[in-house]
XYZ file of C-alpha atoms in Angstrom:
421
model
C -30.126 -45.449 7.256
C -31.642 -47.133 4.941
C -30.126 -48.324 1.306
C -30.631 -45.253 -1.318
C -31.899 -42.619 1.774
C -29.675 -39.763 0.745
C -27.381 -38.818 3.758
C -28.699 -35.862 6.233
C -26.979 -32.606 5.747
C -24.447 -31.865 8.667
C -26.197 -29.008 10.911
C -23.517 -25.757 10.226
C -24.230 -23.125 12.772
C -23.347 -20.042 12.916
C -22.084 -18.525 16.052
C -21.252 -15.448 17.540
C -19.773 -15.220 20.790
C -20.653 -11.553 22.531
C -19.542 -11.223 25.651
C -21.466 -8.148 28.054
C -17.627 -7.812 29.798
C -15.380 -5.051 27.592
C -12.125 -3.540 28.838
C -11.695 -1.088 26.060
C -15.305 0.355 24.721
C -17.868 -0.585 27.153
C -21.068 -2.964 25.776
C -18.731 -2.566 22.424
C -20.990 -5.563 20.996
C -23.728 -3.442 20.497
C -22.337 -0.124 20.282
C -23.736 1.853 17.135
C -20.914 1.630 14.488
C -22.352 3.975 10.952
C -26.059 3.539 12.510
C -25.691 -0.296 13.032
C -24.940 -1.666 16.335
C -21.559 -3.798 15.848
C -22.633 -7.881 16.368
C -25.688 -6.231 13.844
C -23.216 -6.164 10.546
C -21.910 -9.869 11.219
C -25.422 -10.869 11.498
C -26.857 -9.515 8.454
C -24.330 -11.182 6.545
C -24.617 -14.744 8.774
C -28.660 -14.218 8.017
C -28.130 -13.327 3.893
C -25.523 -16.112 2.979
C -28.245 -18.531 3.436
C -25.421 -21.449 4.256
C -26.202 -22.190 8.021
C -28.653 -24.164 9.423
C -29.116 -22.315 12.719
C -27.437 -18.718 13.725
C -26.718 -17.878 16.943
C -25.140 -15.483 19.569
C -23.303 -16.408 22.941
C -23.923 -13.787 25.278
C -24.291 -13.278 29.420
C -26.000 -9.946 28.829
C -29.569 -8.760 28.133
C -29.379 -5.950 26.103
C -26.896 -8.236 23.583
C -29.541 -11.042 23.518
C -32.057 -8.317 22.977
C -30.505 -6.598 19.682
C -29.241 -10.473 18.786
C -32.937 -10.875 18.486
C -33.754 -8.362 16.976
C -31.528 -9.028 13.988
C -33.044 -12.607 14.103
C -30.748 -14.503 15.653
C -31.293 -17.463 18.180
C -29.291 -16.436 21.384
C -27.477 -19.171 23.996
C -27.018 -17.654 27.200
C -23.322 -18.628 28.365
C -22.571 -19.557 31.930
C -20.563 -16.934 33.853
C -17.766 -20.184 34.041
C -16.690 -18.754 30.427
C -17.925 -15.447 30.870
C -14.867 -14.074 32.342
C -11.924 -12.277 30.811
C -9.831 -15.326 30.823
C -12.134 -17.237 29.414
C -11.468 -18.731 25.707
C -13.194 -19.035 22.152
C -12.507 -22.372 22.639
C -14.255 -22.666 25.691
C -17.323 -20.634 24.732
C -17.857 -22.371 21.717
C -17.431 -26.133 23.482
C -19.290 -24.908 26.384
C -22.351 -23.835 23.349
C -21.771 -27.533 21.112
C -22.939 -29.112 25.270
C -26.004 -27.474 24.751
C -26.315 -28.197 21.640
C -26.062 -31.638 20.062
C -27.942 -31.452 16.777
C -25.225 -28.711 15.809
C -22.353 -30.429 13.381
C -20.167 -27.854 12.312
C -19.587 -24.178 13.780
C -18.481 -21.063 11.979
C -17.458 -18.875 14.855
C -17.862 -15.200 13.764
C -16.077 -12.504 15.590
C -18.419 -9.901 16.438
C -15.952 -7.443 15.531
C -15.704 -8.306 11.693
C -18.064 -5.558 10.481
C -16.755 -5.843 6.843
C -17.501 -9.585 6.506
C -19.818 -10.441 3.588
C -22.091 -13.366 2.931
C -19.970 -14.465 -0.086
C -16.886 -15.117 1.803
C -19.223 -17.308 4.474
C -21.070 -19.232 1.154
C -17.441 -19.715 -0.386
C -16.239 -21.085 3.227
C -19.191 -23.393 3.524
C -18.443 -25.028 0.169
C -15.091 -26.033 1.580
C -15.930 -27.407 4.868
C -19.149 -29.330 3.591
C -18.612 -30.299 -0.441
C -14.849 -30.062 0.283
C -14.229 -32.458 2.935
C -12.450 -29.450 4.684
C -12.429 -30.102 9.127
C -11.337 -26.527 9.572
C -11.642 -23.146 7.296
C -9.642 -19.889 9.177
C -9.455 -16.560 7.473
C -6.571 -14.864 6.182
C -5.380 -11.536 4.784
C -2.337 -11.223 2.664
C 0.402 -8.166 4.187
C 2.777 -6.932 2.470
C 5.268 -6.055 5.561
C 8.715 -6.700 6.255
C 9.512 -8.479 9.462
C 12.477 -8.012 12.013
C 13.530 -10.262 15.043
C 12.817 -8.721 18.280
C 15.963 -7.343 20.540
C 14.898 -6.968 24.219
C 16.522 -4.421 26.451
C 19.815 -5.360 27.372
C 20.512 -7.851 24.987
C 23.372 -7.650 23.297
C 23.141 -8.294 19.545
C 21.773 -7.015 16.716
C 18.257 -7.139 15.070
C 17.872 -9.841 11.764
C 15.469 -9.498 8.707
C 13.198 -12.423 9.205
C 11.113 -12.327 5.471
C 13.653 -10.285 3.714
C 17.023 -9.556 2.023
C 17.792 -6.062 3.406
C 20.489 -6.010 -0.188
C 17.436 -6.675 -2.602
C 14.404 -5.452 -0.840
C 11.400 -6.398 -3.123
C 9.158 -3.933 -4.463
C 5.430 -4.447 -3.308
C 4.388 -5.355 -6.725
C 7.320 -8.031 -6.509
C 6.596 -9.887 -3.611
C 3.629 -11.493 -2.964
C 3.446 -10.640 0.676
C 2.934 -13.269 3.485
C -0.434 -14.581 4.937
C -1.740 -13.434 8.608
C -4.910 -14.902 10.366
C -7.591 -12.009 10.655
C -9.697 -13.509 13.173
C -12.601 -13.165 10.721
C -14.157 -16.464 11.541
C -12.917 -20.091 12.303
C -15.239 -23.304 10.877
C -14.398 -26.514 12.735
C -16.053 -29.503 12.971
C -17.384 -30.585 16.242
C -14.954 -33.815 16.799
C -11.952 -31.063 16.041
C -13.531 -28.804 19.116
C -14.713 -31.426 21.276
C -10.989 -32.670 21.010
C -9.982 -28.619 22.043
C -9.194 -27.402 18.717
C -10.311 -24.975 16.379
C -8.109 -25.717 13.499
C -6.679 -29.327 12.896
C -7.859 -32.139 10.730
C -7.271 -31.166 7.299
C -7.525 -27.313 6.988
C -8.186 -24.792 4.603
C -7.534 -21.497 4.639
C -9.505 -18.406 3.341
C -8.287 -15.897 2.105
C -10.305 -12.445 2.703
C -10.213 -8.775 0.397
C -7.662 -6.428 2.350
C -10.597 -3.954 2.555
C -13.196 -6.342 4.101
C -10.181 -6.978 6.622
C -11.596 -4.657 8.931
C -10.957 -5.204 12.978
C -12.319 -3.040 15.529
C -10.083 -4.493 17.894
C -7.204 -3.263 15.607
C -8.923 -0.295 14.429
C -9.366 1.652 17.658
C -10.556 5.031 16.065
C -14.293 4.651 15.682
C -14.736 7.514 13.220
C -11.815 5.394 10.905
C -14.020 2.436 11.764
C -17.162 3.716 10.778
C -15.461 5.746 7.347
C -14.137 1.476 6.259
C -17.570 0.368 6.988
C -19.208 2.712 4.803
C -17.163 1.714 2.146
C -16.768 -1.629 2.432
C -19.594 -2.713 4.838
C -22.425 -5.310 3.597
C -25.750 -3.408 3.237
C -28.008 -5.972 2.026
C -28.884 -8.356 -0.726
C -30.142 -5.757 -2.699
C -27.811 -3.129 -4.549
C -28.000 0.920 -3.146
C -29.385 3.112 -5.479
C -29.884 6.509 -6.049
C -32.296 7.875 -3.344
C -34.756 10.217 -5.290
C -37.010 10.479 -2.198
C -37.037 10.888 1.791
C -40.152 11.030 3.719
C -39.619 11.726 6.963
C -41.914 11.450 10.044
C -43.042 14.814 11.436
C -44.019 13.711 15.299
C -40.723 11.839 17.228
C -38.325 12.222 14.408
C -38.598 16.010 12.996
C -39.798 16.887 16.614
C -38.913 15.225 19.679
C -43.111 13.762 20.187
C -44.038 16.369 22.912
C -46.646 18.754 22.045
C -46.836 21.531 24.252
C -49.795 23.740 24.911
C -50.736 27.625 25.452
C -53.556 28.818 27.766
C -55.779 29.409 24.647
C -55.297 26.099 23.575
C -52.855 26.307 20.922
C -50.736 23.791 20.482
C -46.778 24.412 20.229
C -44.113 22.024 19.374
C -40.341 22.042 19.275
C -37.935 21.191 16.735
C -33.978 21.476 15.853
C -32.762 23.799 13.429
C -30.341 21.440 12.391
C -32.581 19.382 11.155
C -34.104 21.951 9.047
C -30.443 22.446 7.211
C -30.238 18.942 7.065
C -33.698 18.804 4.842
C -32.796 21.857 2.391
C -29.213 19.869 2.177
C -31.128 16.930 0.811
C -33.083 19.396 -1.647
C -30.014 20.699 -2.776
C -28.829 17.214 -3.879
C -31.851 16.923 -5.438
C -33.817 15.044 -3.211
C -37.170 15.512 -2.381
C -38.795 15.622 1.129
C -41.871 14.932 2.330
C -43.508 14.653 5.530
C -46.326 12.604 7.175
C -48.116 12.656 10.385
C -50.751 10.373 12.394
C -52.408 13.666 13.667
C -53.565 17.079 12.605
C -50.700 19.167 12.887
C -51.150 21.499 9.580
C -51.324 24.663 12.250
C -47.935 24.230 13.275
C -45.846 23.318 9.881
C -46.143 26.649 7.902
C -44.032 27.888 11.427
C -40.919 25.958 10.400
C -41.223 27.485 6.732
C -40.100 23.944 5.392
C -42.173 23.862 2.325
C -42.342 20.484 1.343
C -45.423 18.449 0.584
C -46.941 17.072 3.913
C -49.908 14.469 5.020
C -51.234 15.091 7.934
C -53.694 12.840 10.041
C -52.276 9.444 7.592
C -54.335 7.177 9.472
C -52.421 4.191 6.856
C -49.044 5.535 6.391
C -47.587 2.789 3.751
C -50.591 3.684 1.524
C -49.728 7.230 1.973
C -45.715 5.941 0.587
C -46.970 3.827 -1.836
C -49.533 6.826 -3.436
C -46.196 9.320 -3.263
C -43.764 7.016 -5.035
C -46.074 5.882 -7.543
C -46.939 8.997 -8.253
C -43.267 10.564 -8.784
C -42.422 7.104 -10.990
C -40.315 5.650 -8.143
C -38.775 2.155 -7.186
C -38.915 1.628 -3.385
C -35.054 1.531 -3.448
C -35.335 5.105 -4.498
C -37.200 6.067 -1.297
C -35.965 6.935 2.161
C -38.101 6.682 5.305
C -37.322 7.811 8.460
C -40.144 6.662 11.212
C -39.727 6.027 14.927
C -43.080 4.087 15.861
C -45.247 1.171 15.353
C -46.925 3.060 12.633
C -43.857 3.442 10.042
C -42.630 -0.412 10.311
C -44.154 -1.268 7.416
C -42.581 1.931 5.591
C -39.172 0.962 7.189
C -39.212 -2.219 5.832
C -40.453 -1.183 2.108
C -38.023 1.590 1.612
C -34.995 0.982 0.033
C -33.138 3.374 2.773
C -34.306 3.380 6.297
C -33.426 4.884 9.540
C -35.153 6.178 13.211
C -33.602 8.216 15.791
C -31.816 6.873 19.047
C -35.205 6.860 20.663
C -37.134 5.178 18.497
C -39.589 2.181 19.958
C -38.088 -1.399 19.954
C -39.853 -2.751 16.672
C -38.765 0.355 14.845
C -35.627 -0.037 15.689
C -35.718 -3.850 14.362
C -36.833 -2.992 11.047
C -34.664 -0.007 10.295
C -31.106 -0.649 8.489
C -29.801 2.795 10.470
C -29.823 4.002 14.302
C -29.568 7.599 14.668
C -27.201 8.227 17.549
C -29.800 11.803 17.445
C -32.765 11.580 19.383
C -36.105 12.821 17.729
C -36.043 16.400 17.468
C -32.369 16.509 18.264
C -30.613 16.440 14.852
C -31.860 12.682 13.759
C -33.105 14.644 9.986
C -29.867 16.232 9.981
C -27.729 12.906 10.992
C -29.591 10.604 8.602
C -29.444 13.195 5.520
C -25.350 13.197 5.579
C -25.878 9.224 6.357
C -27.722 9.244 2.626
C -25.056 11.527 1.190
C -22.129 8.550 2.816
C -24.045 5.516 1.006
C -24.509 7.691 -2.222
C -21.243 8.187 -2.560
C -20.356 4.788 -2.103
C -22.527 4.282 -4.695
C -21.270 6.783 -7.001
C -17.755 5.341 -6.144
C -18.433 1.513 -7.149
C -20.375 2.495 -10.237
C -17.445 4.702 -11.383
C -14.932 1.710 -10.338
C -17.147 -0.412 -12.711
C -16.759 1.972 -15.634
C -12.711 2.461 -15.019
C -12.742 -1.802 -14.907
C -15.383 -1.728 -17.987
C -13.304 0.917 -19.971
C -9.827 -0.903 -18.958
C -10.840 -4.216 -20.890
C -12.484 -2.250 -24.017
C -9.263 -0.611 -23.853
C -7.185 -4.375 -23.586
C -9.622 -5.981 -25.987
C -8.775 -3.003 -28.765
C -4.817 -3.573 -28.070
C -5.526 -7.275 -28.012
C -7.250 -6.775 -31.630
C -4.377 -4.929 -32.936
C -2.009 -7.500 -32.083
C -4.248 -9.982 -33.986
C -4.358 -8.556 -37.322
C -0.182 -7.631 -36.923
């Protein structure tokens, strides 16, 4: 290097290890949790912090590498040597720097993190690379009173390990202790290559108790799913209030078959829970509207939906763009829900998007929620009480912000009372 050549950057990588093997919840990588498959919500928020050089997933399975990709990850496909249910982190991640010598620094992500967002990872990059940090682990703070363990047939009695049992503190007394999360772990490479994760001088991290969410811990996926709607990471741009869902008609409202009479009529199928899912959404005030790649006016007076339809859209984002222009609409007040080719575009431009459990491969890529519905099987219904979820997430934060916004008008007036005593 040459005098006044500004150092390289060290390569950070990102790096989630996703093994096929699961004891518990089979394929539990990619299993949908609230519409996203798992590895999917540590992804987005590896992708959207912007800090690492390369991301990546360690997997021996194809259908992980496949949705790995899909998210936009790079994927390394481990040898079945660490692939086993002994194997280590440790031994994944060394077994990954091998392959890889340009990487200088890994943040190993746990797959099963599904609260983690990219501000804790941009914070956590700061300290490893401006800091001088070798290793960053994450932390939550507890608030839980510890015991020593007595083992049958041991006799003598239990002790308080963190507490006075004569002055037990009060919650809002005691600080609480620190416990690692498993979050992620950032080491540098001469820390690993040595055979540990956290050494050198460390840091820790401390993460929000509510983004402290582990599916290994949290064994209920319904609970799971509930913390992740509250609490997930949905994007770099803010929710807002949906005003508009267009929905479309062939593989989503029906299941794509088109069955025909004797006279040549054409019949299709569709479920009536999807048609209480629609006149939900009107009910909240959303509109609906539905679109189409063929002529299929004949068959939608039938299903007495009355909503504004356009059939045989040979250009289907012109046909959004025309609607929400039309109603006075930002695109992060529209909903799409597509399943082919066709409605990528639409997926991507909407501020809400979803397809049902059978959609093709590249709608399933651009769409931020997997119906575990098939087409014509309740995927309307599904994705109209997934809308109502995020909107009341919305509605949740924004009235947070009000009670935090009305709390220090509140503290500024008793602070300019005190003043003028």
């Amino acid at each position: 290097m040459e005098a006044g050549e500004a150092r390289p950057r060290a390569h950070l990588a990102a790096l989630v290890l996703a093994r096929g093997g699961s004891k518990g919840i089979p394929l539990k990588n990619i299993k949908l949790l609230a519409g996203v498959p798992l590895v999917g919500w540590v992804l987005r928020a590896a992708l959207d912090a912007g800090v690492f050089h390369s991301v990546w997933v360690s997997t021996d399975h194809d259908e992980i590498e496949k949705v790995a990709k899909q998210f936009g990850a790079q994927v390394h496909r481990r040898s079945p040597e660490v692939s086993q249910d002994s194997s280590t982190s440790l031994e994944a991640i060394r077994e990954f720097l091998n392959h890889h010598q340009e990487v200088d620094i890994v943040g190993n992500i746990q797959a099963t993190s599904p609260c983690l967002h990219p501000s804790d990872l941009i914070k956590v990059a700061d300290l490893i690379q401006k800091e001088g940090f070798d290793s960053v682990f994450s932390v939550v703070r507890r608030h839980q009173f510890r015991w020593s363990e007595v083992k049958k047939g041991e006799n003598k009695m239990t002790e308080p390990q963190n507490l006075n049992p004569a002055k037990r503190y009060r919650r809002q007394d005691w600080p609480g202790e620190l416990y690692e999360n498993g979050s992620f772990y950032f080491a540098k490479r001469h820390l690993i290559e040595k055979g540990y994760l956290q050494g050198g001088k460390m840091a820790y991290y401390e993460m929000r108790a509510e983004h402290s969410v582990d599916i290994d811990i949290d064994i209920d996926w319904p609970i799971a799913e509930q913390r992740v709607l509250s609490f997930g990471y949905f994007g770099k741009e803010p929710l807002k209030e949906v005003k508009l869902l267009v929905c479309s008609i062939d593989g989503c409202l029906t299941n794509g078959r088109i069955y025909v009479t004797e006279d040549q009529k054409e019949m299709v199928s569709y479920d009536y829970r999807d048609i209480v899912g629609i006149n939900l959404l009107k009910k909240r005030g959303i509109e609906v509207r539905l679109i189409s790649e063929r002529d299929c006016s004949k068959t939608l007076p039938a299903m007495q939906l009355e909503c504004v339809a356009e059939v045989n859209a040979t250009d289907k984002l012109q046909v959004l763009e025309d609607w929400r222009k039309y109603i006075g609409l930002s695109w992060k007040e529209v909903a799409y829900l597509g399943n082919e080719e066709s409605d990528v575009e639409c997926l991507k431009k909407a501020g809400m998007s979803g397809v049902p459990a059978d959609a093709c491969a590249v709608a399933q890529k651009a769409a931020g929620y997997i119906c575990k519905s098939s087409g014509g099987c309740g995927a309307v219904r599904e994705f109209a009480e997934h809308i109502f979820l995020l909107l009341e997430k919305v509605n949740s934060a924004r009235k947070q912000m009000e009670d935090v916004n009305s709390a220090g008008e509140d503290t500024g007036g008793k602070r300019e009372q005190q003043k003028w005593k």
